[in-house]
């Protein structure tokens, strides 16, 4: 049984007519860049979050960059981000002219460690970008308390966390602004790149919309960038949005089943969900010591897995200049070598979940009995 990591085609087939119709409408109207579909999606996404504004843009990375520029980041300003995240969270800080300051993550929830934020604050710190990594909210009460105490802004990176909650409140509604990615594989994904920023701040929203579209039309009020959402992407998002709750429930069903089946598997730690948060499982990430061999044994059994992310950012060549060592981010360092993301999509069948777990058990058993003996390994696999 071949099991993909995600199955975007299965999702398409489940709502094929709605998608085809939405795309046909954009083509009939030639509404390719912005247009009625984009405006409708901005209203719908803001309403979903209960926010005043959604400013759409070309992708989730631009969403962070645009927000940083809107907040007036300048040379010398320090911005705190987690060490273990996708590089969009930090690269945009540098591109907007600021200085990245990494914090360690909590080993069990994978989100930024508030205690480390406190330690990293200096007189130059201006803001924090928590990431709701894998679909679980960061510890927002602690983060917002630190922000208030030190008068810092907060941008929530919600790229992996559409509809996740913290103490019953949707992520994206805590900070000054929140950024979303609608990359195809995200929980709400377009059929290409797309992104958005949500905020209740009228002035911020206005500036961001202007900046993302060349600083206005004709009588340009500033030099902006070109970061617009396509009509086709917005049409796909509009068609998909009504299904997002059901898909989120589907992801939770898969996660619950994994949790149950993996419960008694020694050597595997299932994702820990803090009691006050509702996870949306963009990724289902286990921890295990024999990650590399498990990953390759699963691949041999036709099961696709992935690692998000094999190197925490401070240890990547891009940040050599900072000169961090593994001791500076012990939890992120331990996690990067142990994490493994299992197949996860709302349409995943019980049979497929059971197969993944069966293959994990088999792989771990092989590992413990053979211990590198190639002869017995081959005998058992075939
Ligand atoms: C996907 C992602 C982004 C960036 O989104 P793009 O749309 O790919 O630019 C930013 N932050 C995190 C944590 C992400 O997972």
Short mmCIF file of C-alpha atoms and ligand atoms in Angstrom, two decimals:
data_model
loop_
_atom_site.label_atom_id
_atom_site.label_comp_id
_atom_site.label_asym_id
_atom_site.label_seq_id
_atom_site.Cartn_x
_atom_site.Cartn_y
_atom_site.Cartn_z
CA UNK A 1 0.00 0.00 0.00
CA UNK A 2 1.58 3.26 -1.17
CA UNK A 3 0.89 6.13 1.22
CA UNK A 4 1.72 9.69 0.19
CA UNK A 5 2.72 12.39 2.67
CA UNK A 6 -0.22 14.55 1.56
CA UNK A 7 -2.90 13.91 -1.05
CA UNK A 8 -3.97 17.16 -2.65
CA UNK A 9 -5.65 15.33 -5.50
CA UNK A 10 -7.99 13.44 -3.17
CA UNK A 11 -9.06 16.79 -1.72
CA UNK A 12 -9.63 18.21 -5.21
CA UNK A 13 -11.77 15.24 -6.23
CA UNK A 14 -13.94 15.67 -3.13
CA UNK A 15 -15.00 19.18 -4.28
CA UNK A 16 -14.15 19.01 -7.99
CA UNK A 17 -17.30 20.74 -9.25
CA UNK A 18 -16.98 23.68 -6.87
CA UNK A 19 -13.34 24.20 -7.80
CA UNK A 20 -13.89 23.84 -11.54
CA UNK A 21 -16.77 26.29 -11.44
CA UNK A 22 -14.82 28.83 -9.40
CA UNK A 23 -11.86 28.67 -11.79
CA UNK A 24 -14.11 28.92 -14.85
CA UNK A 25 -15.67 32.06 -13.42
CA UNK A 26 -12.31 33.81 -13.07
CA UNK A 27 -11.45 32.93 -16.66
CA UNK A 28 -14.85 34.12 -17.90
CA UNK A 29 -14.26 37.44 -16.13
CA UNK A 30 -10.51 37.66 -16.93
CA UNK A 31 -10.15 38.65 -13.26
CA UNK A 32 -6.59 37.36 -12.98
CA UNK A 33 -4.92 39.79 -10.60
CA UNK A 34 -6.97 40.91 -7.59
CA UNK A 35 -10.59 41.46 -8.69
CA UNK A 36 -13.90 40.33 -7.16
CA UNK A 37 -12.70 36.87 -6.03
CA UNK A 38 -9.75 38.36 -4.15
CA UNK A 39 -11.93 40.96 -2.45
CA UNK A 40 -14.46 38.30 -1.49
CA UNK A 41 -11.74 36.13 0.01
CA UNK A 42 -10.28 39.04 2.00
CA UNK A 43 -13.72 39.67 3.52
CA UNK A 44 -14.35 35.99 4.16
CA UNK A 45 -10.98 35.35 5.82
CA UNK A 46 -11.24 38.44 8.03
CA UNK A 47 -14.72 37.31 9.04
CA UNK A 48 -13.53 33.77 9.78
CA UNK A 49 -10.98 35.20 12.21
CA UNK A 50 -13.35 37.84 13.54
CA UNK A 51 -10.78 40.45 12.49
CA UNK A 52 -11.41 43.86 10.93
CA UNK A 53 -9.06 43.46 7.99
CA UNK A 54 -7.43 40.88 5.80
CA UNK A 55 -4.83 42.22 3.38
CA UNK A 56 -4.07 39.57 0.80
CA UNK A 57 -0.66 39.23 -0.81
CA UNK A 58 1.38 36.88 -2.96
CA UNK A 59 2.57 34.38 -0.32
CA UNK A 60 3.07 33.85 3.41
CA UNK A 61 6.66 35.07 3.34
CA UNK A 62 5.68 38.41 1.80
CA UNK A 63 2.95 38.62 4.45
CA UNK A 64 5.62 38.71 7.18
CA UNK A 65 7.87 41.10 5.23
CA UNK A 66 5.02 43.51 4.52
CA UNK A 67 3.97 43.49 8.18
CA UNK A 68 7.53 44.16 9.37
CA UNK A 69 7.80 47.11 6.98
CA UNK A 70 4.41 48.40 8.11
CA UNK A 71 5.56 48.29 11.72
CA UNK A 72 8.48 50.50 10.75
CA UNK A 73 11.36 48.10 11.39
CA UNK A 74 14.69 49.87 11.08
CA UNK A 75 18.40 49.08 11.21
CA UNK A 76 19.49 47.91 14.65
CA UNK A 77 16.04 46.75 15.70
CA UNK A 78 16.07 43.25 17.15
CA UNK A 79 13.24 40.81 16.46
CA UNK A 80 12.84 37.59 18.42
CA UNK A 81 11.89 34.42 16.51
CA UNK A 82 12.03 30.71 17.32
CA UNK A 83 15.17 28.80 16.35
CA UNK A 84 13.19 25.92 14.91
CA UNK A 85 10.83 27.13 12.17
CA UNK A 86 10.72 27.65 8.41
CA UNK A 87 13.20 30.33 7.35
CA UNK A 88 10.46 32.78 6.22
CA UNK A 89 10.04 33.81 9.84
CA UNK A 90 13.63 35.04 10.13
CA UNK A 91 14.78 35.88 6.58
CA UNK A 92 12.10 38.56 6.33
CA UNK A 93 13.42 40.27 9.47
CA UNK A 94 16.84 40.65 7.85
CA UNK A 95 15.30 41.70 4.53
CA UNK A 96 13.24 44.37 6.28
CA UNK A 97 16.46 45.76 7.76
CA UNK A 98 16.31 44.30 11.29
CA UNK A 99 18.40 41.85 13.29
CA UNK A 100 17.23 38.30 13.97
CA UNK A 101 17.48 37.03 17.55
CA UNK A 102 16.73 33.32 17.89
CA UNK A 103 15.08 31.71 20.91
CA UNK A 104 14.97 28.06 21.84
CA UNK A 105 11.71 26.13 21.47
CA UNK A 106 9.82 24.10 24.05
CA UNK A 107 10.91 20.51 23.53
CA UNK A 108 7.46 18.96 23.85
CA UNK A 109 5.24 21.48 22.01
CA UNK A 110 7.88 22.72 19.51
CA UNK A 111 6.79 26.35 19.96
CA UNK A 112 8.91 29.28 21.17
CA UNK A 113 10.02 29.04 24.81
CA UNK A 114 8.78 32.16 26.67
CA UNK A 115 11.52 31.82 29.30
CA UNK A 116 14.14 32.12 26.59
CA UNK A 117 12.36 35.17 25.12
CA UNK A 118 12.84 36.95 28.48
CA UNK A 119 16.54 36.12 28.42
CA UNK A 120 17.01 37.45 24.87
CA UNK A 121 15.36 40.85 25.34
CA UNK A 122 17.66 43.87 25.11
CA UNK A 123 17.08 47.62 24.80
CA UNK A 124 17.07 47.11 21.00
CA UNK A 125 14.27 44.51 20.98
CA UNK A 126 11.16 45.78 19.15
CA UNK A 127 9.05 42.70 18.56
CA UNK A 128 8.40 38.97 18.73
CA UNK A 129 7.29 36.62 15.95
CA UNK A 130 5.90 33.48 17.57
CA UNK A 131 5.14 30.63 15.16
CA UNK A 132 2.22 28.29 15.80
CA UNK A 133 4.37 25.46 14.54
CA UNK A 134 2.86 22.30 13.05
CA UNK A 135 -0.61 23.66 13.89
CA UNK A 136 -0.36 24.14 17.65
CA UNK A 137 -0.61 27.58 19.22
CA UNK A 138 2.43 29.02 20.96
CA UNK A 139 2.00 30.00 24.62
CA UNK A 140 0.23 33.27 23.80
CA UNK A 141 -0.59 34.41 27.36
CA UNK A 142 3.07 34.27 28.32
CA UNK A 143 4.18 35.87 25.04
CA UNK A 144 1.65 38.72 25.20
CA UNK A 145 2.56 39.40 28.85
CA UNK A 146 6.23 39.75 27.89
CA UNK A 147 5.27 41.99 24.96
CA UNK A 148 3.20 44.29 27.19
CA UNK A 149 5.89 44.45 29.83
CA UNK A 150 8.60 45.46 27.35
CA UNK A 151 6.33 47.39 24.92
CA UNK A 152 7.00 45.08 21.98
CA UNK A 153 4.78 44.32 19.00
CA UNK A 154 3.81 40.74 18.17
CA UNK A 155 3.33 39.23 14.70
CA UNK A 156 1.84 35.74 14.83
CA UNK A 157 3.14 33.49 12.06
CA UNK A 158 -0.01 31.42 11.45
CA UNK A 159 1.21 29.75 8.24
CA UNK A 160 0.65 26.29 9.70
CA UNK A 161 -2.22 27.01 12.06
CA UNK A 162 -5.49 28.00 10.30
CA UNK A 163 -8.27 27.68 12.92
CA UNK A 164 -6.00 26.55 15.78
CA UNK A 165 -7.03 27.93 19.17
CA UNK A 166 -5.42 28.92 22.45
CA UNK A 167 -7.79 28.95 25.43
CA UNK A 168 -10.67 28.92 22.98
CA UNK A 169 -9.43 31.95 21.02
CA UNK A 170 -8.34 31.64 17.39
CA UNK A 171 -4.66 32.11 16.67
CA UNK A 172 -4.10 35.23 14.61
CA UNK A 173 -6.20 37.35 16.98
CA UNK A 174 -3.63 37.91 19.75
CA UNK A 175 -0.87 40.01 18.24
CA UNK A 176 -0.75 43.33 16.37
CA UNK A 177 -1.06 41.36 13.14
CA UNK A 178 -1.03 37.76 11.97
CA UNK A 179 0.32 36.31 8.78
CA UNK A 180 -1.04 33.33 6.85
CA UNK A 181 0.29 31.23 4.01
CA UNK A 182 -2.10 29.62 1.56
CA UNK A 183 0.62 27.56 -0.10
CA UNK A 184 -1.01 24.44 -1.63
CA UNK A 185 0.02 22.05 1.14
CA UNK A 186 -1.07 24.30 4.03
CA UNK A 187 -4.32 23.52 5.85
CA UNK A 188 -6.09 26.06 3.64
CA UNK A 189 -4.15 25.95 0.39
CA UNK A 190 -4.52 27.60 -3.02
CA UNK A 191 -3.31 26.05 -6.30
CA UNK A 192 -0.18 28.15 -6.27
CA UNK A 193 1.32 30.78 -3.98
CA UNK A 194 -0.95 33.02 -1.89
CA UNK A 195 -0.79 34.76 1.47
CA UNK A 196 -2.62 37.15 3.75
CA UNK A 197 -2.29 39.40 6.78
CA UNK A 198 -5.00 39.84 9.37
CA UNK A 199 -5.21 42.81 11.73
CA UNK A 200 -7.65 45.02 13.63
CA UNK A 201 -5.44 48.07 13.11
CA UNK A 202 -6.99 50.31 10.41
CA UNK A 203 -3.83 52.31 9.77
CA UNK A 204 -1.61 49.25 9.57
CA UNK A 205 -4.02 47.54 7.15
CA UNK A 206 -4.19 50.60 4.94
CA UNK A 207 -0.41 51.00 4.79
CA UNK A 208 0.12 47.29 4.08
CA UNK A 209 -2.40 47.23 1.22
CA UNK A 210 -0.76 50.29 -0.32
CA UNK A 211 2.77 48.96 0.13
CA UNK A 212 1.91 45.54 -1.35
CA UNK A 213 0.57 47.21 -4.50
CA UNK A 214 3.35 49.54 -5.60
CA UNK A 215 2.50 52.24 -3.11
CA UNK A 216 -0.83 52.99 -4.70
CA UNK A 217 -2.03 53.61 -8.22
CA UNK A 218 -0.60 56.46 -10.32
CA UNK A 219 -0.21 59.00 -7.54
CA UNK A 220 2.14 56.65 -5.64
CA UNK A 221 2.41 57.70 -2.05
CA UNK A 222 5.46 55.52 -1.40
CA UNK A 223 7.70 52.97 -3.09
CA UNK A 224 6.05 49.63 -2.51
CA UNK A 225 6.44 46.11 -3.79
CA UNK A 226 4.40 43.91 -6.09
CA UNK A 227 2.77 41.31 -3.88
CA UNK A 228 -0.77 40.63 -5.07
CA UNK A 229 -3.04 37.61 -4.82
CA UNK A 230 -4.22 36.12 -8.13
CA UNK A 231 -7.91 35.82 -8.88
CA UNK A 232 -7.49 32.09 -9.60
CA UNK A 233 -5.91 31.51 -6.19
CA UNK A 234 -8.63 33.49 -4.44
CA UNK A 235 -11.33 31.55 -6.31
CA UNK A 236 -9.82 28.26 -5.14
CA UNK A 237 -9.60 29.57 -1.57
CA UNK A 238 -13.22 30.79 -1.68
CA UNK A 239 -14.34 27.35 -2.84
CA UNK A 240 -12.30 25.61 -0.15
CA UNK A 241 -13.01 27.85 2.84
CA UNK A 242 -16.49 26.41 3.60
CA UNK A 243 -14.81 22.98 3.98
CA UNK A 244 -11.97 24.05 6.24
CA UNK A 245 -13.72 23.11 9.51
CA UNK A 246 -14.57 19.63 8.24
CA UNK A 247 -11.01 19.14 6.97
CA UNK A 248 -9.63 20.27 10.31
CA UNK A 249 -11.89 17.72 12.02
CA UNK A 250 -10.58 15.13 9.56
CA UNK A 251 -6.98 15.94 10.49
CA UNK A 252 -7.87 15.60 14.17
CA UNK A 253 -9.45 12.21 13.50
CA UNK A 254 -6.23 11.03 11.85
CA UNK A 255 -4.14 12.42 14.73
CA UNK A 256 -6.33 10.75 17.35
CA UNK A 257 -6.04 7.42 15.60
CA UNK A 258 -2.26 7.77 15.34
CA UNK A 259 -2.16 8.70 19.05
CA UNK A 260 -4.14 5.58 19.98
CA UNK A 261 -2.19 3.18 17.80
CA UNK A 262 1.22 4.57 18.73
CA UNK A 263 0.47 4.83 22.43
CA UNK A 264 2.25 1.64 23.41
CA UNK A 265 5.04 1.85 20.84
CA UNK A 266 8.21 2.24 22.81
CA UNK A 267 10.77 4.61 21.22
CA UNK A 268 8.05 6.81 19.72
CA UNK A 269 6.78 9.97 21.41
CA UNK A 270 3.52 11.25 19.93
CA UNK A 271 2.83 15.01 19.69
CA UNK A 272 2.04 16.68 22.99
CA UNK A 273 -0.91 19.03 22.90
CA UNK A 274 -1.05 21.52 25.75
CA UNK A 275 -4.38 21.19 27.60
CA UNK A 276 -5.46 24.75 26.73
CA UNK A 277 -4.81 24.48 22.97
CA UNK A 278 -6.56 22.90 20.02
CA UNK A 279 -4.11 21.54 17.48
CA UNK A 280 -4.99 21.62 13.76
CA UNK A 281 -2.30 19.12 12.74
CA UNK A 282 -0.81 20.77 9.71
CA UNK A 283 1.84 18.20 10.58
CA UNK A 284 1.79 15.16 12.85
CA UNK A 285 5.30 15.05 14.25
CA UNK A 286 6.60 12.15 16.32
CA UNK A 287 9.96 12.00 18.10
CA UNK A 288 12.19 8.97 17.97
CA UNK A 289 15.88 8.28 18.44
CA UNK A 290 16.40 6.18 15.33
CA UNK A 291 14.85 8.75 13.03
CA UNK A 292 17.02 8.24 9.93
CA UNK A 293 16.71 4.47 9.84
CA UNK A 294 12.98 4.62 10.58
CA UNK A 295 12.50 7.14 7.78
CA UNK A 296 14.34 5.00 5.24
CA UNK A 297 12.59 1.80 6.30
CA UNK A 298 9.23 3.53 5.88
CA UNK A 299 10.30 4.81 2.46
CA UNK A 300 11.19 1.22 1.51
CA UNK A 301 7.64 0.26 2.54
CA UNK A 302 6.22 3.01 0.22
CA UNK A 303 5.33 5.37 3.04
CA UNK A 304 6.38 9.00 2.54
CA UNK A 305 7.48 10.94 5.58
CA UNK A 306 9.30 14.26 5.98
CA UNK A 307 11.36 16.19 8.50
CA UNK A 308 10.27 19.71 9.49
CA UNK A 309 13.02 20.76 9.80
CA UNK A 310 16.25 18.77 9.84
CA UNK A 311 18.34 21.77 10.89
CA UNK A 312 17.22 24.47 13.27
CA UNK A 313 17.92 27.83 11.65
CA UNK A 314 20.89 28.95 13.82
CA UNK A 315 22.76 25.83 12.66
CA UNK A 316 22.19 26.52 8.95
CA UNK A 317 24.95 28.11 6.82
CA UNK A 318 22.74 31.18 6.30
CA UNK A 319 23.25 32.01 9.99
CA UNK A 320 26.91 31.04 10.32
CA UNK A 321 27.59 34.71 10.89
CA UNK A 322 25.81 34.57 14.23
CA UNK A 323 28.14 31.82 15.47
CA UNK A 324 25.59 29.85 17.52
CA UNK A 325 26.39 26.38 18.87
CA UNK A 326 24.09 23.48 19.77
CA UNK A 327 24.38 24.46 23.45
CA UNK A 328 22.59 27.75 22.74
CA UNK A 329 19.38 25.97 21.63
CA UNK A 330 19.42 22.58 23.36
CA UNK A 331 15.74 21.70 22.81
CA UNK A 332 15.72 22.69 19.14
CA UNK A 333 18.96 20.78 18.68
CA UNK A 334 17.62 17.59 20.26
CA UNK A 335 14.37 17.86 18.31
CA UNK A 336 15.95 18.44 14.90
CA UNK A 337 17.60 15.01 15.07
CA UNK A 338 14.55 13.15 16.42
CA UNK A 339 11.46 14.57 14.70
CA UNK A 340 9.60 12.80 11.92
CA UNK A 341 6.41 14.02 10.22
CA UNK A 342 4.02 11.20 9.34
CA UNK A 343 1.54 11.24 6.44
CA UNK A 344 -1.31 13.61 7.34
CA UNK A 345 -4.34 14.71 5.32
CA UNK A 346 -8.06 14.86 6.08
CA UNK A 347 -8.95 12.16 3.55
CA UNK A 348 -6.54 9.60 4.99
CA UNK A 349 -8.30 6.25 5.50
CA UNK A 350 -8.19 4.26 8.73
CA UNK A 351 -6.57 1.50 6.74
CA UNK A 352 -3.75 3.82 5.67
CA UNK A 353 -3.20 5.04 9.24
CA UNK A 354 -3.04 1.45 10.46
CA UNK A 355 -0.57 0.57 7.70
CA UNK A 356 1.73 3.46 8.70
CA UNK A 357 1.73 2.34 12.32
CA UNK A 358 2.20 -1.32 11.36
CA UNK A 359 5.24 -0.35 9.28
CA UNK A 360 6.62 1.77 12.13
CA UNK A 361 6.31 -1.19 14.51
CA UNK A 362 7.95 -3.50 11.98
CA UNK A 363 10.78 -1.06 11.34
CA UNK A 364 11.49 -0.57 15.05
CA UNK A 365 11.38 -4.29 15.65
CA UNK A 366 13.84 -4.90 12.82
CA UNK A 367 16.08 -2.21 14.21
CA UNK A 368 16.12 -3.72 17.70
CA UNK A 369 16.61 -7.33 16.58
CA UNK A 370 19.10 -6.89 13.72
CA UNK A 371 21.19 -3.99 14.91
CA UNK A 372 22.98 -3.48 11.65
CA UNK A 373 23.13 -7.09 10.56
CA UNK A 374 22.37 -6.83 6.87
CA UNK A 375 21.70 -10.49 6.30
CA UNK A 376 18.87 -10.83 8.78
CA UNK A 377 17.56 -7.40 7.76
CA UNK A 378 17.15 -8.54 4.16
CA UNK A 379 15.60 -11.78 5.25
CA UNK A 380 12.99 -9.98 7.30
CA UNK A 381 12.15 -7.28 4.77
CA UNK A 382 11.44 -9.65 1.89
C1 LIG B 1 4.81 28.08 4.82
C2 LIG B 1 5.37 28.93 5.87
C3 LIG B 1 5.67 30.29 5.66
C4 LIG B 1 5.71 30.95 4.32
O1 LIG B 1 4.73 30.73 3.47
P1 LIG B 1 4.90 30.83 1.88
O2 LIG B 1 3.49 31.03 1.44
O3 LIG B 1 5.47 29.53 1.42
O4 LIG B 1 5.77 31.97 1.57
C5 LIG B 1 6.06 31.06 6.74
N1 LIG B 1 6.19 30.53 7.97
C6 LIG B 1 5.95 29.22 8.21
C7 LIG B 1 6.11 28.70 9.59
C8 LIG B 1 5.55 28.38 7.17
O5 LIG B 1 5.31 27.09 7.42
#
